[in-house]
């Protein structure tokens, strides 16, 4: 039987690539966007959903179940970037990042679990980030929100496994998307103690995104996870260097690893 998939944040970037890939593989795909009326070139239906609004989440989930009779797979992809010295990032922007990257996915999961539990099957894939495995300079809030989602997934997977549901993480590295355009950049403040180092690091981050891999690689991994009867809890997709950096964090002393990161970012 054809599986029904919900992908949050599917109007562009990684979400759109995943949606198109699964659509072409014969899945029934529903994507979401905060502004679906502005998107005219989607291969699959785009529904209105803001992960910061619980009412909007519940309404859209119920609509998909009404249209298709079920919901088999949920991909929590909606997220936003944020950069800046933590001291200089407005508190409201920090809260907004967690509302989107952490609390939003939790609310989506809460909305879909009852239906999945009733049919004793379901797969939820949380799109996190390799940045969530380490505290990165000037990306601390982003690392924290994605790292928190990684940990909550581990807890949730144990709680729902008895009901035939799997919840897994997929952590991408740098991929060519428009995330830099939607990212909140704390302004580079003239004469700030962080002016030079943050400015240089921000430039490096944007260049890394521009040189990133094709997001179709992520879609292929998603497809493989769907085909797996007993998926792993953690998946990483990115360059060898990015994935190896996680291994190094496990084996190197903290101070050595910190020094390696500071050298990389020229701090």
Tab-separated table of C-alpha atoms in Angstrom:
chain	number	residue	atom	x	y	z
A	1	UNK	CA	0.000	0.000	0.000
A	2	UNK	CA	1.289	3.473	-0.899
A	3	UNK	CA	2.745	5.313	2.081
A	4	UNK	CA	1.660	8.831	3.027
A	5	UNK	CA	4.417	11.269	3.984
A	6	UNK	CA	4.306	14.660	5.714
A	7	UNK	CA	7.365	16.924	5.350
A	8	UNK	CA	7.481	20.197	7.267
A	9	UNK	CA	9.313	23.105	5.650
A	10	UNK	CA	9.111	21.598	2.168
A	11	UNK	CA	8.858	24.675	-0.047
A	12	UNK	CA	12.617	24.852	-0.683
A	13	UNK	CA	16.008	23.395	0.153
A	14	UNK	CA	16.332	20.013	1.831
A	15	UNK	CA	12.584	19.605	2.411
A	16	UNK	CA	11.756	20.240	-1.233
A	17	UNK	CA	14.462	17.810	-2.415
A	18	UNK	CA	13.161	15.082	-0.094
A	19	UNK	CA	9.573	15.701	-1.226
A	20	UNK	CA	10.404	15.562	-4.935
A	21	UNK	CA	12.512	12.416	-4.499
A	22	UNK	CA	9.789	10.552	-2.580
A	23	UNK	CA	7.069	11.846	-4.935
A	24	UNK	CA	9.008	10.419	-7.878
A	25	UNK	CA	9.326	7.109	-6.003
A	26	UNK	CA	5.526	6.877	-5.807
A	27	UNK	CA	4.859	8.071	-2.267
A	28	UNK	CA	1.888	10.322	-1.475
A	29	UNK	CA	3.691	13.443	-0.274
A	30	UNK	CA	2.297	16.450	1.566
A	31	UNK	CA	4.663	19.316	2.248
A	32	UNK	CA	4.112	22.325	4.454
A	33	UNK	CA	5.062	25.970	4.323
A	34	UNK	CA	4.203	29.116	6.243
A	35	UNK	CA	3.350	30.709	2.871
A	36	UNK	CA	2.164	27.926	0.535
A	37	UNK	CA	0.271	30.356	-1.729
A	38	UNK	CA	3.566	31.937	-2.757
A	39	UNK	CA	4.951	28.636	-4.104
A	40	UNK	CA	3.830	27.788	-7.637
A	41	UNK	CA	6.306	25.117	-8.733
A	42	UNK	CA	5.814	22.318	-6.191
A	43	UNK	CA	5.429	18.740	-7.487
A	44	UNK	CA	3.388	17.832	-4.395
A	45	UNK	CA	0.680	19.634	-2.386
A	46	UNK	CA	1.892	22.293	0.036
A	47	UNK	CA	-0.292	22.929	3.081
A	48	UNK	CA	-0.216	25.832	5.508
A	49	UNK	CA	1.644	25.003	8.709
A	50	UNK	CA	3.709	27.026	11.153
A	51	UNK	CA	5.560	24.761	13.592
A	52	UNK	CA	5.380	27.558	16.180
A	53	UNK	CA	1.577	27.337	16.150
A	54	UNK	CA	0.104	24.177	17.699
A	55	UNK	CA	-3.375	24.834	16.298
A	56	UNK	CA	-1.956	25.059	12.782
A	57	UNK	CA	-0.081	21.763	13.273
A	58	UNK	CA	-3.127	19.854	14.504
A	59	UNK	CA	-5.348	21.279	11.747
A	60	UNK	CA	-2.931	20.232	8.987
A	61	UNK	CA	-2.305	16.749	10.407
A	62	UNK	CA	-6.064	16.117	10.640
A	63	UNK	CA	-6.522	17.408	7.088
A	64	UNK	CA	-3.915	14.962	5.718
A	65	UNK	CA	-5.516	12.050	7.573
A	66	UNK	CA	-8.917	13.128	6.239
A	67	UNK	CA	-7.591	13.331	2.670
A	68	UNK	CA	-5.542	10.119	2.668
A	69	UNK	CA	-6.993	8.078	5.502
A	70	UNK	CA	-3.655	7.745	7.278
A	71	UNK	CA	-0.211	9.196	7.880
A	72	UNK	CA	2.721	6.774	7.757
A	73	UNK	CA	5.861	8.922	7.767
A	74	UNK	CA	6.625	12.352	9.208
A	75	UNK	CA	9.812	14.250	8.390
A	76	UNK	CA	10.436	17.135	10.784
A	77	UNK	CA	12.510	19.303	8.480
A	78	UNK	CA	11.319	22.860	9.213
A	79	UNK	CA	14.093	24.792	10.920
A	80	UNK	CA	15.967	28.076	10.976
A	81	UNK	CA	19.607	29.020	11.324
A	82	UNK	CA	21.009	31.552	13.741
A	83	UNK	CA	24.492	32.996	14.153
A	84	UNK	CA	26.206	35.468	16.422
A	85	UNK	CA	28.057	35.892	19.680
A	86	UNK	CA	25.672	34.566	22.328
A	87	UNK	CA	26.247	37.720	24.363
A	88	UNK	CA	24.933	39.855	21.487
A	89	UNK	CA	21.996	37.753	20.189
A	90	UNK	CA	18.633	39.212	21.314
A	91	UNK	CA	16.889	36.860	23.747
A	92	UNK	CA	13.757	36.881	21.596
A	93	UNK	CA	15.729	35.501	18.643
A	94	UNK	CA	17.132	32.715	20.836
A	95	UNK	CA	13.602	31.798	21.943
A	96	UNK	CA	12.323	31.926	18.355
A	97	UNK	CA	15.066	29.538	17.263
A	98	UNK	CA	14.122	27.005	19.909
A	99	UNK	CA	10.410	27.440	19.108
A	100	UNK	CA	11.128	26.472	15.498
A	101	UNK	CA	13.962	23.942	15.804
A	102	UNK	CA	13.011	22.175	19.035
A	103	UNK	CA	9.525	22.854	20.400
A	104	UNK	CA	7.970	22.828	16.906
A	105	UNK	CA	9.061	19.274	16.058
A	106	UNK	CA	7.871	18.097	19.472
A	107	UNK	CA	4.397	19.544	18.798
A	108	UNK	CA	4.304	17.861	15.363
A	109	UNK	CA	5.247	14.539	16.977
A	110	UNK	CA	2.553	14.950	19.635
A	111	UNK	CA	-0.013	15.593	16.898
A	112	UNK	CA	0.816	12.495	14.826
A	113	UNK	CA	1.517	9.901	17.526
A	114	UNK	CA	-2.120	9.012	18.394
A	115	UNK	CA	-2.898	8.066	14.782
A	116	UNK	CA	0.342	6.110	14.372
A	117	UNK	CA	-0.219	4.333	17.660
A	118	UNK	CA	-3.743	3.341	16.619
A	119	UNK	CA	-2.393	1.488	13.575
A	120	UNK	CA	0.694	0.217	15.438
A	121	UNK	CA	3.160	1.590	12.900
A	122	UNK	CA	4.865	4.818	11.934
A	123	UNK	CA	8.183	6.457	11.203
A	124	UNK	CA	9.268	9.938	12.297
A	125	UNK	CA	12.550	11.370	11.008
A	126	UNK	CA	13.898	14.478	12.714
A	127	UNK	CA	16.290	16.518	10.575
A	128	UNK	CA	18.929	17.763	13.005
A	129	UNK	CA	22.491	18.811	12.137
A	130	UNK	CA	26.073	17.681	12.525
A	131	UNK	CA	26.430	21.039	14.318
A	132	UNK	CA	24.184	19.540	17.010
A	133	UNK	CA	26.968	17.199	18.074
A	134	UNK	CA	29.303	19.984	19.173
A	135	UNK	CA	29.250	23.542	20.463
A	136	UNK	CA	30.484	25.681	17.578
A	137	UNK	CA	31.663	29.292	17.964
A	138	UNK	CA	29.034	31.824	16.891
A	139	UNK	CA	26.610	28.948	16.206
A	140	UNK	CA	26.006	28.020	19.829
A	141	UNK	CA	22.228	28.565	19.798
A	142	UNK	CA	21.801	26.559	16.585
A	143	UNK	CA	24.037	23.764	17.922
A	144	UNK	CA	22.051	23.717	21.168
A	145	UNK	CA	18.606	23.567	19.521
A	146	UNK	CA	19.632	20.772	17.152
A	147	UNK	CA	21.529	18.911	19.874
A	148	UNK	CA	18.435	19.071	22.098
A	149	UNK	CA	16.346	17.551	19.285
A	150	UNK	CA	18.904	14.734	18.925
A	151	UNK	CA	18.566	13.864	22.619
A	152	UNK	CA	14.779	14.123	22.755
A	153	UNK	CA	14.615	11.744	19.802
A	154	UNK	CA	16.568	9.131	21.750
A	155	UNK	CA	14.069	9.408	24.624
A	156	UNK	CA	11.002	9.384	22.379
A	157	UNK	CA	12.173	6.378	20.395
A	158	UNK	CA	12.297	4.273	23.567
A	159	UNK	CA	8.874	5.506	24.671
A	160	UNK	CA	7.050	4.726	21.403
A	161	UNK	CA	8.894	1.625	20.190
A	162	UNK	CA	6.404	-0.679	22.016
A	163	UNK	CA	3.677	0.767	19.758
A	164	UNK	CA	5.505	-0.132	16.525
A	165	UNK	CA	6.752	3.420	15.919
A	166	UNK	CA	10.346	4.419	15.140
A	167	UNK	CA	11.750	7.915	15.666
A	168	UNK	CA	15.210	8.615	14.228
A	169	UNK	CA	17.605	11.510	13.670
A	170	UNK	CA	19.220	12.494	10.402
A	171	UNK	CA	22.019	15.025	10.855
A	172	UNK	CA	23.158	16.787	7.666
A	173	UNK	CA	26.417	18.674	7.295
A	174	UNK	CA	26.699	21.538	4.805
A	175	UNK	CA	24.412	21.289	1.785
A	176	UNK	CA	23.583	23.808	-0.926
A	177	UNK	CA	20.323	25.364	0.308
A	178	UNK	CA	18.935	28.822	0.994
A	179	UNK	CA	19.359	28.456	4.776
A	180	UNK	CA	21.792	31.378	4.850
A	181	UNK	CA	19.041	33.668	3.517
A	182	UNK	CA	16.567	32.695	6.233
A	183	UNK	CA	19.125	32.561	9.022
A	184	UNK	CA	19.092	35.197	11.745
A	185	UNK	CA	22.469	36.924	11.736
A	186	UNK	CA	23.267	38.941	14.806
A	187	UNK	CA	24.678	42.150	13.315
A	188	UNK	CA	28.423	42.655	13.281
A	189	UNK	CA	28.706	45.531	15.728
A	190	UNK	CA	31.437	48.055	15.005
A	191	UNK	CA	34.064	48.149	17.752
A	192	UNK	CA	32.526	45.110	19.442
A	193	UNK	CA	35.064	42.747	21.021
A	194	UNK	CA	33.667	40.110	18.639
A	195	UNK	CA	33.685	42.266	15.473
A	196	UNK	CA	36.719	40.778	13.712
A	197	UNK	CA	36.377	37.119	14.741
A	198	UNK	CA	32.605	36.920	14.252
A	199	UNK	CA	32.827	38.679	10.882
A	200	UNK	CA	35.474	36.223	9.649
A	201	UNK	CA	33.590	33.200	10.990
A	202	UNK	CA	30.310	34.334	9.413
A	203	UNK	CA	32.047	34.669	6.044
A	204	UNK	CA	33.485	31.154	6.405
A	205	UNK	CA	30.081	29.675	7.319
A	206	UNK	CA	28.377	31.207	4.286
A	207	UNK	CA	31.126	29.938	1.988
A	208	UNK	CA	30.776	26.417	3.408
A	209	UNK	CA	27.035	26.393	2.644
A	210	UNK	CA	27.677	27.632	-0.905
A	211	UNK	CA	30.181	24.788	-1.421
A	212	UNK	CA	27.963	22.154	0.180
A	213	UNK	CA	26.743	18.904	-1.345
A	214	UNK	CA	23.532	18.316	-3.284
A	215	UNK	CA	20.551	17.829	-0.905
A	216	UNK	CA	19.422	14.895	-3.071
A	217	UNK	CA	21.981	12.889	-1.048
A	218	UNK	CA	19.816	13.464	2.027
A	219	UNK	CA	16.692	12.400	0.134
A	220	UNK	CA	18.389	9.130	-0.853
A	221	UNK	CA	19.282	8.400	2.773
A	222	UNK	CA	15.685	9.185	3.824
A	223	UNK	CA	14.431	6.715	1.216
A	224	UNK	CA	16.835	4.056	2.519
A	225	UNK	CA	15.666	4.651	6.107
A	226	UNK	CA	12.041	4.212	5.009
A	227	UNK	CA	12.950	0.882	3.393
A	228	UNK	CA	14.641	-0.333	6.611
A	229	UNK	CA	12.502	-2.396	8.982
A	230	UNK	CA	14.650	-1.648	12.035
A	231	UNK	CA	16.351	1.736	11.441
A	232	UNK	CA	19.222	3.133	13.471
A	233	UNK	CA	18.618	6.037	15.832
A	234	UNK	CA	21.322	8.328	14.383
A	235	UNK	CA	22.233	8.972	10.749
A	236	UNK	CA	24.801	11.498	9.516
A	237	UNK	CA	25.060	12.844	5.976
A	238	UNK	CA	27.915	15.126	5.020
A	239	UNK	CA	31.549	15.331	4.054
A	240	UNK	CA	34.033	12.842	5.493
A	241	UNK	CA	35.640	15.681	7.480
A	242	UNK	CA	32.314	16.699	9.039
A	243	UNK	CA	31.409	13.148	10.045
A	244	UNK	CA	34.947	12.490	11.303
A	245	UNK	CA	34.734	15.586	13.518
A	246	UNK	CA	32.042	13.766	15.549
A	247	UNK	CA	34.351	10.773	15.996
A	248	UNK	CA	37.197	13.054	17.088
A	249	UNK	CA	34.960	14.659	19.715
A	250	UNK	CA	34.390	11.222	21.235
A	251	UNK	CA	38.040	10.239	21.392
A	252	UNK	CA	39.999	13.450	21.933
A	253	UNK	CA	40.406	15.216	25.291
A	254	UNK	CA	38.048	18.201	25.556
A	255	UNK	CA	40.813	20.816	25.471
A	256	UNK	CA	42.468	19.243	22.433
A	257	UNK	CA	39.163	19.152	20.553
A	258	UNK	CA	38.417	22.751	21.531
A	259	UNK	CA	41.825	23.836	20.270
A	260	UNK	CA	41.205	22.026	16.979
A	261	UNK	CA	37.910	23.898	16.494
A	262	UNK	CA	39.459	27.237	17.402
A	263	UNK	CA	42.261	26.662	14.903
A	264	UNK	CA	39.703	25.733	12.235
A	265	UNK	CA	37.781	28.962	12.844
A	266	UNK	CA	41.005	30.950	13.280
A	267	UNK	CA	40.039	32.135	16.753
